[in-house]
Tab-separated table of C-alpha atoms in Angstrom:
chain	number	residue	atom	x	y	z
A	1	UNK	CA	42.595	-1.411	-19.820
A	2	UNK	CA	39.527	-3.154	-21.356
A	3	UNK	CA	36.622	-0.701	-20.621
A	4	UNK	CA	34.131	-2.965	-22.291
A	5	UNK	CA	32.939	-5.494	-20.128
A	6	UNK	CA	31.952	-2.430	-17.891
A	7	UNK	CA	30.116	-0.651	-20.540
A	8	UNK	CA	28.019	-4.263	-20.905
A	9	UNK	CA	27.379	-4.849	-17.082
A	10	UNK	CA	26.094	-0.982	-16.850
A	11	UNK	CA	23.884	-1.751	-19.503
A	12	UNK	CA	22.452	-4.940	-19.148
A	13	UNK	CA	22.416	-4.020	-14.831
A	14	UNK	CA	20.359	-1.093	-16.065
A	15	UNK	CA	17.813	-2.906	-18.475
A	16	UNK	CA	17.361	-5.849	-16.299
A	17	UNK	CA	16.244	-3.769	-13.194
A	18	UNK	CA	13.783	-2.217	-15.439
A	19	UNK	CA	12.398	-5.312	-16.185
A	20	UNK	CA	12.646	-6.706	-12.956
A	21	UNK	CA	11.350	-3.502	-11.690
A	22	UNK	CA	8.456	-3.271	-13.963
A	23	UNK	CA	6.972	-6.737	-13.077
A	24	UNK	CA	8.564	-6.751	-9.116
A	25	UNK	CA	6.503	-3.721	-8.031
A	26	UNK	CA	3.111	-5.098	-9.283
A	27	UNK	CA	4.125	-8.804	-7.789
A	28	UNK	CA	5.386	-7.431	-4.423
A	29	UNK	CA	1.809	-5.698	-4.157
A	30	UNK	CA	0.036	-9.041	-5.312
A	31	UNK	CA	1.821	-10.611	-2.877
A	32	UNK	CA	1.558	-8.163	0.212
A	33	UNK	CA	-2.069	-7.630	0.130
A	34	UNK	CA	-3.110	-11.476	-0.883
A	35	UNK	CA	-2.533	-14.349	1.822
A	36	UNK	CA	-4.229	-17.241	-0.191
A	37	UNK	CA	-3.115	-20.210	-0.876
A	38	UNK	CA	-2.571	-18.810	-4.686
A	39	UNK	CA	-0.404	-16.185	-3.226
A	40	UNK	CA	1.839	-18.515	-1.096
A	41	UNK	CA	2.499	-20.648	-4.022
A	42	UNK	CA	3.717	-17.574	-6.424
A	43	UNK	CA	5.420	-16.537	-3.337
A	44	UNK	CA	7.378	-19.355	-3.390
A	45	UNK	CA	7.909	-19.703	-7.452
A	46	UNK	CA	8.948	-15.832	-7.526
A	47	UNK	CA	11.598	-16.497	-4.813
A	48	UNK	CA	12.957	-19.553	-6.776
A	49	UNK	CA	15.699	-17.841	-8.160
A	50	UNK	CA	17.238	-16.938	-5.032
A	51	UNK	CA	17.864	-20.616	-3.598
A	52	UNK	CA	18.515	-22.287	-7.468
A	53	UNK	CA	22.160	-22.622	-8.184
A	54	UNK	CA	22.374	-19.842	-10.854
A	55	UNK	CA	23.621	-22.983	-13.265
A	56	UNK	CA	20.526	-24.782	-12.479
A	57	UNK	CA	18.527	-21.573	-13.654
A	58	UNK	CA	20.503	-20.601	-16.414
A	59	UNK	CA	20.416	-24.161	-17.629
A	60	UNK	CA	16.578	-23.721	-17.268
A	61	UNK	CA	16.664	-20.564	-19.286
A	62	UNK	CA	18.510	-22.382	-22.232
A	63	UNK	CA	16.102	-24.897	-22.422
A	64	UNK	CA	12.933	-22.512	-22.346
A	65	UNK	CA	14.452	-19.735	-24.862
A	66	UNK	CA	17.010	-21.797	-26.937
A	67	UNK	CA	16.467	-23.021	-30.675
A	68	UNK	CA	14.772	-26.344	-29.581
A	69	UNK	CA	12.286	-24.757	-27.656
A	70	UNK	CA	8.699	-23.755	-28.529
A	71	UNK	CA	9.712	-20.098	-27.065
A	72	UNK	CA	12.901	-20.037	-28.460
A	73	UNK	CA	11.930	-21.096	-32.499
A	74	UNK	CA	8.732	-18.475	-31.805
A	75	UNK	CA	10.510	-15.898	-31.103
A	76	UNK	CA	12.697	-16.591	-33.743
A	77	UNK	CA	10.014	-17.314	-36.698
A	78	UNK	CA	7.749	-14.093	-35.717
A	79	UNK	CA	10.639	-11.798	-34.553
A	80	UNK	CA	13.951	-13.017	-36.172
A	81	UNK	CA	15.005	-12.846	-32.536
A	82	UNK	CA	17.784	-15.356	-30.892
A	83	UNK	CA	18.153	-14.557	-27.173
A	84	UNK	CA	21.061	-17.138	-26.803
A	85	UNK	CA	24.576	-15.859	-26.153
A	86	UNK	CA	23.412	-12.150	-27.072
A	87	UNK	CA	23.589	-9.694	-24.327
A	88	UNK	CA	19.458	-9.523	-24.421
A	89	UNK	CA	19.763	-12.938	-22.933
A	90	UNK	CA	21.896	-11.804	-20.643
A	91	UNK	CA	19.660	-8.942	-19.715
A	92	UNK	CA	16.957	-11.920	-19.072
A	93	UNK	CA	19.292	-14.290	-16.939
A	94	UNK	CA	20.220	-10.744	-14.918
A	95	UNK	CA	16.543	-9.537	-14.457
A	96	UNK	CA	14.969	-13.088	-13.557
A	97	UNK	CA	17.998	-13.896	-10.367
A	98	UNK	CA	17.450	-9.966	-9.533
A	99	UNK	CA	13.642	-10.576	-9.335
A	100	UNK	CA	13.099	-11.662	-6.428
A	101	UNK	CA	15.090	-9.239	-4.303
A	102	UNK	CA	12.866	-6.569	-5.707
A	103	UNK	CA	10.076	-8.348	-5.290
A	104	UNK	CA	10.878	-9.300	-1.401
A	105	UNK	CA	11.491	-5.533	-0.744
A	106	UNK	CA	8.752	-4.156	-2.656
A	107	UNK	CA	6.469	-6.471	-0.465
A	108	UNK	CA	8.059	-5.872	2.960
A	109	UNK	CA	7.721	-2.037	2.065
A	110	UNK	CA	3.771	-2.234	1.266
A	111	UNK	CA	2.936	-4.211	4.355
A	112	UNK	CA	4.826	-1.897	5.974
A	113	UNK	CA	1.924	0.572	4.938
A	114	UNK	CA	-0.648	0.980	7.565
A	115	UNK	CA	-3.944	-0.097	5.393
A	116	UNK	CA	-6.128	2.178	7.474
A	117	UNK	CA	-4.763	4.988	5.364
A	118	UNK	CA	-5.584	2.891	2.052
A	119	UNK	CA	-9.712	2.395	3.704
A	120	UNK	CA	-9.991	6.241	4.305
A	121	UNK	CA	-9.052	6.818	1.314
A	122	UNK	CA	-11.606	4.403	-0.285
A	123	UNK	CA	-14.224	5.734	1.968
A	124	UNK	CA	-13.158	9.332	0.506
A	125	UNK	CA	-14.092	8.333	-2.847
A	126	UNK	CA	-10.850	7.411	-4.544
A	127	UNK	CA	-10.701	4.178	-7.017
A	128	UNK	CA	-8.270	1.785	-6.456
A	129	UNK	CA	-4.776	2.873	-8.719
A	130	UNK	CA	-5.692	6.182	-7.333
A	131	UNK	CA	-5.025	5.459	-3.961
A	132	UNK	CA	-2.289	2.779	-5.103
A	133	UNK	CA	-0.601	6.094	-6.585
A	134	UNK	CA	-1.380	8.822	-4.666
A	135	UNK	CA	-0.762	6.451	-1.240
A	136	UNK	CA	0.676	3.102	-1.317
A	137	UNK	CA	3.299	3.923	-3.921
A	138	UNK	CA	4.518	6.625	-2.168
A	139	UNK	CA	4.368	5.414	1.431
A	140	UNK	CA	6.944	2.471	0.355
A	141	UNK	CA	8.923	4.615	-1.362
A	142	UNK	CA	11.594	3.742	0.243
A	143	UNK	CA	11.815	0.341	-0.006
A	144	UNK	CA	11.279	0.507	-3.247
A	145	UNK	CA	14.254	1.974	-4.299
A	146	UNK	CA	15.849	-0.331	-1.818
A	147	UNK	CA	14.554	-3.137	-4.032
A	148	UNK	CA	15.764	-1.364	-7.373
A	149	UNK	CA	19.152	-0.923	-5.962
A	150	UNK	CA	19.625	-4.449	-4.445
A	151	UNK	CA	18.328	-5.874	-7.941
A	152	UNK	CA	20.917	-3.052	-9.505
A	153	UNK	CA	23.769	-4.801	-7.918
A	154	UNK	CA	22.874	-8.239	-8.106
A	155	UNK	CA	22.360	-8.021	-11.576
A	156	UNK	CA	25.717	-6.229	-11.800
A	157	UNK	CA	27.438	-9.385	-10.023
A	158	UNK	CA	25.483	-11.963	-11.932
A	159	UNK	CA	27.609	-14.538	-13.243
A	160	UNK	CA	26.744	-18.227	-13.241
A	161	UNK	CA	23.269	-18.022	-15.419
A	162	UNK	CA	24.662	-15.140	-17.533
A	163	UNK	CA	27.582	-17.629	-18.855
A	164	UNK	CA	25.024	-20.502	-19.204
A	165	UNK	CA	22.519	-18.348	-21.471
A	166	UNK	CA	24.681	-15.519	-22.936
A	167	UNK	CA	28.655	-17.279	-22.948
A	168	UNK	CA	31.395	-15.155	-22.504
A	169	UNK	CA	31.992	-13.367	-25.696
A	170	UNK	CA	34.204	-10.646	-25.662
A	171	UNK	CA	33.029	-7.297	-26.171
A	172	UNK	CA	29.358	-8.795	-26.712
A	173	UNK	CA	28.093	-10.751	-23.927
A	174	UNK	CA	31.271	-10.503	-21.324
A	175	UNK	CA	30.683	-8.851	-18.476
A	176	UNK	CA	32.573	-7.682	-15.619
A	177	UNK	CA	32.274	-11.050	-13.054
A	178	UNK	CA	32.961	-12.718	-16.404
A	179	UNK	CA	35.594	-10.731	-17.559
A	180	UNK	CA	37.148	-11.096	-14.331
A	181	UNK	CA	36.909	-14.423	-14.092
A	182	UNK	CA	38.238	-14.892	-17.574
A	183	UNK	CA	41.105	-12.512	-16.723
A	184	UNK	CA	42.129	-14.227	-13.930
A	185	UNK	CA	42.155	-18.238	-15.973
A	186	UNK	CA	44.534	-16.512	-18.507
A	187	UNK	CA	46.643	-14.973	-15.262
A	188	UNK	CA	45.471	-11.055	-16.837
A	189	UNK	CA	46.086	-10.209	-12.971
A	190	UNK	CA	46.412	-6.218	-13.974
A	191	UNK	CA	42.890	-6.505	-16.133
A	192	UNK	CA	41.521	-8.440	-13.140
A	193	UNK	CA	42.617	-5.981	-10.108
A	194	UNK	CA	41.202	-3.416	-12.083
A	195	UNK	CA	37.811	-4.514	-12.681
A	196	UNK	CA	37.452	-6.053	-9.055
A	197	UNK	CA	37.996	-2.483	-8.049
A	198	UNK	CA	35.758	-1.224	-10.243
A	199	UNK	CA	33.229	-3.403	-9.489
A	200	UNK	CA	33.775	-2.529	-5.844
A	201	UNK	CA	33.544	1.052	-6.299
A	202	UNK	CA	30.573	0.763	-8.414
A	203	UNK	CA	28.784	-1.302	-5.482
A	204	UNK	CA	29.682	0.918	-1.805
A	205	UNK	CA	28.966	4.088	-4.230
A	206	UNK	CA	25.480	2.891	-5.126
A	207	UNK	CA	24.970	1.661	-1.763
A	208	UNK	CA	26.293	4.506	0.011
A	209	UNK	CA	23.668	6.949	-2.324
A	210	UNK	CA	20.770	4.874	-0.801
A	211	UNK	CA	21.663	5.017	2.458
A	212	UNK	CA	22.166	8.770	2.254
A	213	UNK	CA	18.934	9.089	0.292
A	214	UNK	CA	16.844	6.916	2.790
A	215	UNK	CA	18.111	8.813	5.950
A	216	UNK	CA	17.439	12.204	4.492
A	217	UNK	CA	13.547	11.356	3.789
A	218	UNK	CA	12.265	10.029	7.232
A	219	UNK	CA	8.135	11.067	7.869
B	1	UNK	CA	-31.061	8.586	8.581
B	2	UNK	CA	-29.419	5.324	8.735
B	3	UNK	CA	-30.344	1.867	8.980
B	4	UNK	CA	-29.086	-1.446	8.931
B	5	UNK	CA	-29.512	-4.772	9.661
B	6	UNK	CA	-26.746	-7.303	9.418
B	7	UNK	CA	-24.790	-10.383	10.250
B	8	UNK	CA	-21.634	-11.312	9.405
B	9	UNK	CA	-19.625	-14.956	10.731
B	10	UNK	CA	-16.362	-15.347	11.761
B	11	UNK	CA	-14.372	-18.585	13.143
B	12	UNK	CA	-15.038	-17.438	16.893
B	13	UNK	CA	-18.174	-15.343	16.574
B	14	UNK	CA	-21.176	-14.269	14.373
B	15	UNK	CA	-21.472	-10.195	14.617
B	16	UNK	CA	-25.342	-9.606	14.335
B	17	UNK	CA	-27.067	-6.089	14.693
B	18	UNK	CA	-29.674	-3.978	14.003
B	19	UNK	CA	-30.151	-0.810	14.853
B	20	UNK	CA	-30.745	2.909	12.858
B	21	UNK	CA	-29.369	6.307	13.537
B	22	UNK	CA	-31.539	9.541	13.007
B	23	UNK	CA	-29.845	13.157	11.470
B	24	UNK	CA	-27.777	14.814	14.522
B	25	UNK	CA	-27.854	11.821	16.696
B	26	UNK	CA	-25.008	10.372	17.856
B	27	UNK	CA	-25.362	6.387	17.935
B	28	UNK	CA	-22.602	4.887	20.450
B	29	UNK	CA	-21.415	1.449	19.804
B	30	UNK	CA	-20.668	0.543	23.510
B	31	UNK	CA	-18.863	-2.786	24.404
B	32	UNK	CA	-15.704	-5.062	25.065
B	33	UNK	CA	-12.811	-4.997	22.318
B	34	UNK	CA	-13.560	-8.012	19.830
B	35	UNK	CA	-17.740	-7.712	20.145
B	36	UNK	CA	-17.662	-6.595	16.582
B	37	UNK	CA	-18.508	-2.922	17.172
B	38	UNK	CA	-15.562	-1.716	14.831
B	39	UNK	CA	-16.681	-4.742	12.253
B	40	UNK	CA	-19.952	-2.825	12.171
B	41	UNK	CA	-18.270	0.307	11.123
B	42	UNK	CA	-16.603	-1.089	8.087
B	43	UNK	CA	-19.410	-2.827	6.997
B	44	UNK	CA	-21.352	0.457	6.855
B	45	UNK	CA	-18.082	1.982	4.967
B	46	UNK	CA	-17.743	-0.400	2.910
B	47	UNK	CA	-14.786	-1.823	3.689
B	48	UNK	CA	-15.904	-5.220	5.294
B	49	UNK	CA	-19.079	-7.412	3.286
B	50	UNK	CA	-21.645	-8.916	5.590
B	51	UNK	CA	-22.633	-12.406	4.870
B	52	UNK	CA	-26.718	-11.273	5.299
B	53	UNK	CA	-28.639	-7.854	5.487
B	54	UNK	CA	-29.026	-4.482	4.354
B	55	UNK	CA	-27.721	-1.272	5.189
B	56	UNK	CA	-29.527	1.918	3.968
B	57	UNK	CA	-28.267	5.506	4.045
B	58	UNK	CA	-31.194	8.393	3.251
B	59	UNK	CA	-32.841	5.909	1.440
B	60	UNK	CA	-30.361	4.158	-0.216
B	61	UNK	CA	-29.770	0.915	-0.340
B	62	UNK	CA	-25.521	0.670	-0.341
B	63	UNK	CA	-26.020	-3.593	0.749
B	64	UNK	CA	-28.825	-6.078	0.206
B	65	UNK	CA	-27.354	-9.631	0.162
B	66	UNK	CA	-30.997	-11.069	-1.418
B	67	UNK	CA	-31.072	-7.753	-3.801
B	68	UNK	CA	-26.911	-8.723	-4.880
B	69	UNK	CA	-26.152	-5.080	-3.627
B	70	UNK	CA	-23.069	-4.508	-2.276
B	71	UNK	CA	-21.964	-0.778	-2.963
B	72	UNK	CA	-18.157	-0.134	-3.097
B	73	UNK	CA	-16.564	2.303	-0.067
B	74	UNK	CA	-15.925	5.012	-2.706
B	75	UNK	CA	-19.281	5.385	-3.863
B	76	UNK	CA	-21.091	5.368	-0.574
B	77	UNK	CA	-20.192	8.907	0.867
B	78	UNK	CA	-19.592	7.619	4.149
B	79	UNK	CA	-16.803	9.053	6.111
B	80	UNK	CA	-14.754	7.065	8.337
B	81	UNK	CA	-12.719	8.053	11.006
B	82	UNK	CA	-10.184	5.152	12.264
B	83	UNK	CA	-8.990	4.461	15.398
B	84	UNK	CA	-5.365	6.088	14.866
B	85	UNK	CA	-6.849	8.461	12.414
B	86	UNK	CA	-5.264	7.622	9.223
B	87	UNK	CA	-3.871	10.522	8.383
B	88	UNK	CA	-1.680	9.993	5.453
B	89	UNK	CA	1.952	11.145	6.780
B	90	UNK	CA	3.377	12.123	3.511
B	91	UNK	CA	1.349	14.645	3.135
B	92	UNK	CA	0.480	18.274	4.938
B	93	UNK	CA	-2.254	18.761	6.843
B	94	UNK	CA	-4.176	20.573	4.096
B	95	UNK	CA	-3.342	18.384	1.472
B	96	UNK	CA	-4.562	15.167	3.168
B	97	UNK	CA	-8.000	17.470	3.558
B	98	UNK	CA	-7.392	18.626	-0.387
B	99	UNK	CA	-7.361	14.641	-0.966
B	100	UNK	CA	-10.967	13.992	0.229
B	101	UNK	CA	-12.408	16.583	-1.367
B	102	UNK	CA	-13.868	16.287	-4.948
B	103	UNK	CA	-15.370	18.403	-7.848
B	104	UNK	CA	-14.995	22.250	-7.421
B	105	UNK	CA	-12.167	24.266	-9.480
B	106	UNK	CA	-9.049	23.758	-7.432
B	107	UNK	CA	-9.128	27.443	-5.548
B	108	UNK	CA	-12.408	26.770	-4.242
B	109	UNK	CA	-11.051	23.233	-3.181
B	110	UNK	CA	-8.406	25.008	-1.229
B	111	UNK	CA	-10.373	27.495	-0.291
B	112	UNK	CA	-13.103	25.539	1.812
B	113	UNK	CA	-9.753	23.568	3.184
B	114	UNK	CA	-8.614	26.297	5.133
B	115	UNK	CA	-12.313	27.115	6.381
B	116	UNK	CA	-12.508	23.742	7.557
B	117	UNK	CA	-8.925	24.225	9.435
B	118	UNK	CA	-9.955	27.380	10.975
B	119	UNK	CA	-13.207	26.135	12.090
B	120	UNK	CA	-11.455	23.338	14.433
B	121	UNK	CA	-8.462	26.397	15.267
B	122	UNK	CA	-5.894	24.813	12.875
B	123	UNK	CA	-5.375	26.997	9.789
B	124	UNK	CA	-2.021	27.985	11.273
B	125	UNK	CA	-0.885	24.164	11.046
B	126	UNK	CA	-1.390	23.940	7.521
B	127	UNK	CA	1.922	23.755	6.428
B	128	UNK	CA	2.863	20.429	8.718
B	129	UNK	CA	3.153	17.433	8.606
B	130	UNK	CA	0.899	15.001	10.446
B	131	UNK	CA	3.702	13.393	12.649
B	132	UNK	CA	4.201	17.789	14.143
B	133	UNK	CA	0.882	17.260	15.069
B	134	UNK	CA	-0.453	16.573	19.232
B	135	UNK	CA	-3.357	13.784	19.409
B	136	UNK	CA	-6.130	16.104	19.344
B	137	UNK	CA	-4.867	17.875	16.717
B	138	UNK	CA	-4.536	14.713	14.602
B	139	UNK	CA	-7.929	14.269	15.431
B	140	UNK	CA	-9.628	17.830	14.130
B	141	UNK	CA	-7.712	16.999	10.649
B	142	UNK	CA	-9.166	13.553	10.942
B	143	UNK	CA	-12.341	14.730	11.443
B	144	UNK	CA	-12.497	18.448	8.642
B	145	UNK	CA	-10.833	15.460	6.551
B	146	UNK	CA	-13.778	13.117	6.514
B	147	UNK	CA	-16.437	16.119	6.461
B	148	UNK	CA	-14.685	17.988	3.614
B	149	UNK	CA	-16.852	16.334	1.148
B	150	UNK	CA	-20.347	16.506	2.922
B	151	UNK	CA	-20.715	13.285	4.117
B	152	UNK	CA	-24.481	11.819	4.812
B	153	UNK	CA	-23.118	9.604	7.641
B	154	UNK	CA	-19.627	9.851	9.812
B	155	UNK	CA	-18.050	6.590	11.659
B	156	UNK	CA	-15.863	7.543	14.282
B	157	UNK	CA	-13.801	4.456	15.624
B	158	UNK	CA	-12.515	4.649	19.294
B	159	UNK	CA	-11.708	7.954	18.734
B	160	UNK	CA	-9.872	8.891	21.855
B	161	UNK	CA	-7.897	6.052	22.436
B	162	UNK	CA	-4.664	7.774	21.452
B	163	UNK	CA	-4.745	10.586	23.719
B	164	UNK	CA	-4.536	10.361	27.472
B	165	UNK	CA	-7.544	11.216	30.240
B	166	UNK	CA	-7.140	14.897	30.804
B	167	UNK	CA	-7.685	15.454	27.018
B	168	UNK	CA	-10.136	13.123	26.285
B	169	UNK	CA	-12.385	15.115	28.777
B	170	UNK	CA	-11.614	18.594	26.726
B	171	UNK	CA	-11.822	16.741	23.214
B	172	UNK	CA	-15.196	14.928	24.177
B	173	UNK	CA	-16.647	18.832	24.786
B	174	UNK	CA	-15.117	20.345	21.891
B	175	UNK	CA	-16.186	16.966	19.769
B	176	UNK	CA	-19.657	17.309	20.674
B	177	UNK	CA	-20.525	20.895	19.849
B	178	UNK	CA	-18.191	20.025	16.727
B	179	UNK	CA	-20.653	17.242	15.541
B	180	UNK	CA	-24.122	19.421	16.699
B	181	UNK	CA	-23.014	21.778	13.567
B	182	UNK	CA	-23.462	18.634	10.953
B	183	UNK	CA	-26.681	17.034	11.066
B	184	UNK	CA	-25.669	13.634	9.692
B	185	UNK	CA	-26.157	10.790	11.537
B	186	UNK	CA	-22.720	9.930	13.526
B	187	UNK	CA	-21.591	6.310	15.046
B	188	UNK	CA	-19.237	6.089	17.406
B	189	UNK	CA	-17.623	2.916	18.994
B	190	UNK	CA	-15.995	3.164	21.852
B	191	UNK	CA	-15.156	0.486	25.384
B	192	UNK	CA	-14.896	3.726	27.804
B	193	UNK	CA	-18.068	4.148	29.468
B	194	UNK	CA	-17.154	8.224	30.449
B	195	UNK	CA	-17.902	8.349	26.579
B	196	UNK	CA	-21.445	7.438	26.741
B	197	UNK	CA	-23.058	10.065	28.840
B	198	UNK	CA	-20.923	12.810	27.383
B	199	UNK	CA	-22.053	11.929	23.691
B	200	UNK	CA	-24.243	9.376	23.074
B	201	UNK	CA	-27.929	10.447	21.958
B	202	UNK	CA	-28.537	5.992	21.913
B	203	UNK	CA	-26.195	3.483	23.023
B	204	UNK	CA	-26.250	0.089	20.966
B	205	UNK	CA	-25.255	-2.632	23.892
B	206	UNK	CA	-22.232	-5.057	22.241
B	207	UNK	CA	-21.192	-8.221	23.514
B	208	UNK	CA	-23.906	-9.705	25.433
B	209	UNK	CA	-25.487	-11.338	22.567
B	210	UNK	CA	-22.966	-13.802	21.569
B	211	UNK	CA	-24.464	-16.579	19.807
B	212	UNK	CA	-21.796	-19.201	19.757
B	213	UNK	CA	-22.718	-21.361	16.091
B	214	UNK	CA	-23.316	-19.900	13.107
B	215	UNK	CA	-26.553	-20.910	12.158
B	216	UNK	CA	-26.831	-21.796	8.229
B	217	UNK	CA	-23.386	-21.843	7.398
């Protein structure tokens, strides 16, 4: 059995919710607590990924990041850095179609939080990332980690703007859906049975943890 | 003592008031829901910016539209009591007063906590949670909460809508010898008319002086 392509998915699932996590949590706030016209529109942009066909967005991703581009030759003059077909671009394609699944539940979960308890604690003399710390952070908790688990397993099921951006190279940029994929065209159906379990397992375990998690912590 | 003077417009009315409240009295906001009585109370906090006035609290000035002073909520030591209290329910009773409170060394912090529990009966609820508390108790954490860090004015809004009418008579009683022990100037907004002879020292009429166009818009 080929252990690789599971090694890669772990990896790049785990960097891209970081990434998606580090700018979803911020963005879901944005959007939560401003209803201007400003916020509807980034609203909209942020949730792009989630009605693009992932070829559509991958294709996108090529053209922003690839040699031709201004991006793509700047990253590559001032860092000697080439995000196509390495699993960094990969990461990127993963974290940008996870992004807005964080984002959505990161923004349900801080409506969610009754803003009479953010005012008191204004009028008690506490600066704003204070109380975004001490209260709104850990009010939405929950849905929080919702959000980082949902973007977990999408990004661990991306496929269609992963192969656009990153290929499927073995052992460097092919992941499981890809591997699986690429099992089944060569008719691998023992390397293929055992991934799609894998990738199963991987999934109801992760989801069953939350669920246990979220019941357990009820105010 | 605190005065004010505002006006503030919204698409279907134009809150405008004027009134001031003395140390120890208890100024009641009486009125319909949607007058603009609880509009009034965030604007003093902070929390809500008036299109014209002032408001000034022991002689400062927290808002002056001409003057371009508009004092954030943190910085006006105003406490504010909302209408379903705001506790914050992740945290026990005496942390949510431990919150409020700043300066002192951490023991003295958590000292004066528990005096301010036992003082309303409570310091053997410290330990809970707000959601194991009854309405009234919600409220006496609500209210050591807001006073933990001397306040020099406390806004109390509709604060016993959440429990039913056999309470509210004991909690108006036991609010009102509460509030003689801090001589700050309280407001208090409330629709239930039994509220106004048992606490008010003024009542501020709402409602009745709907103008229906904002004027230099």
């Amino acid at each position: 059995m080929n252990w690789m392509p599971v090694y890669l998915s772990l990896k790049i699932a785990f960097y891209a919710t970081l990434i998606s996590a580090v700018f979803g949590v911020p963005l879901g706030w944005l959007l939560a607590r401003n209803r201007s016209i400003g916020g509807n529109l980034l609203s909209s942009f942020v949730m792009l990924p989630m009605v693009l066909p992932p070829t559509v967005l991958g294709y996108y991703l090529l053209i922003f990041i690839g040699r031709q581009s201004f991006i793509g030759r700047w990253l590559q003059d001032t860092f000697q850095v080439n995000l196509v077909f390495t699993w960094q671009g990969a990461v990127l394609a993963a974290a940008i179609v996870s992004l807005p699944l964080m984002v959505r539940a990161v923004q349900a979960s801080i409506e969610s939080v009754d803003p009479n308890t953010e005012d008191v604690a204004r009028t008690l003399g506490k600066t704003e990332p204070v109380i975004f710390f001490r209260i709104t952070l850990p009010l939405a908790w929950q849905g929080i980690l919702a959000g980082v688990v949902l973007a977990f397993a999408r990004a661990m099921g991306e496929f269609g703007a992963t192969l656009m951006v990153a290929g499927n190279i073995p052992g460097k940029t092919q992941t499981l859906s890809i591997a699986i994929y690429d099992a089944v065209q060569a008719g691998n159906y023992e390397q293929a049975n055992f991934l799609v379990v894998l990738i199963s397992v991987i999934t109801i375990f992760s989801l069953w943890i939350l669920n246990s998690y979220v019941k357990n912590n009820r105010w | 003592m605190l005065i004010l003077e505002i006006e503030k417009c919204y698409d279907e009315f134009v809150l405008n008031t004027g009134w001031k409240a003395d140390k120890g009295e208890i100024v009641v906001l009486f009125g319909p829901s949607g007058s603009g009585k609880s509009l009034t109370l965030r604007a003093i906090a902070g929390l809500e910016t008036p299109d014209r006035g002032l408001i000034r609290i022991n002689g400062r000035l927290v808002f002056h539209n001409q003057k371009n002073i508009n004092m954030p909520a943190k910085d006006r030591s105003v406490a504010y009591v909302p209408q379903n209290y705001g506790l914050f329910p992740h945290m026990k009773v005496y942390e949510n007063i431990l919150f409020g409170m700043n300066g002192n060394s951490p023991e003295r912090r958590k000292k004066k906590a528990m005096q301010l529990l036992q003082r309303v009966g409570l310091e053997n609820k410290w330990n809970k949670y707000p959601k194991q508390l009854s309405g009234g108790e919600k409220q006496r954490v609500a209210l050591s909460r807001a006073l933990a860090n001397n306040p020099e004015v406390l806004l109390l809004d509709e604060p016993f809508s959440a429990v039913d009418m056999t309470v509210r008579k004991i909690l108006r009683n036991e609010i009102r010898d509460f509030l003689a022990q801090w001589q700050i100037p309280i407001v208090l907004v409330t629709h239930d008319p039994d509220d106004l002879g048992a606490l008010a020292s003024r009542v501020i009429q709402y409602g009745n002086t709907k103008v229906p166009v904002c004027l230099n818009r």
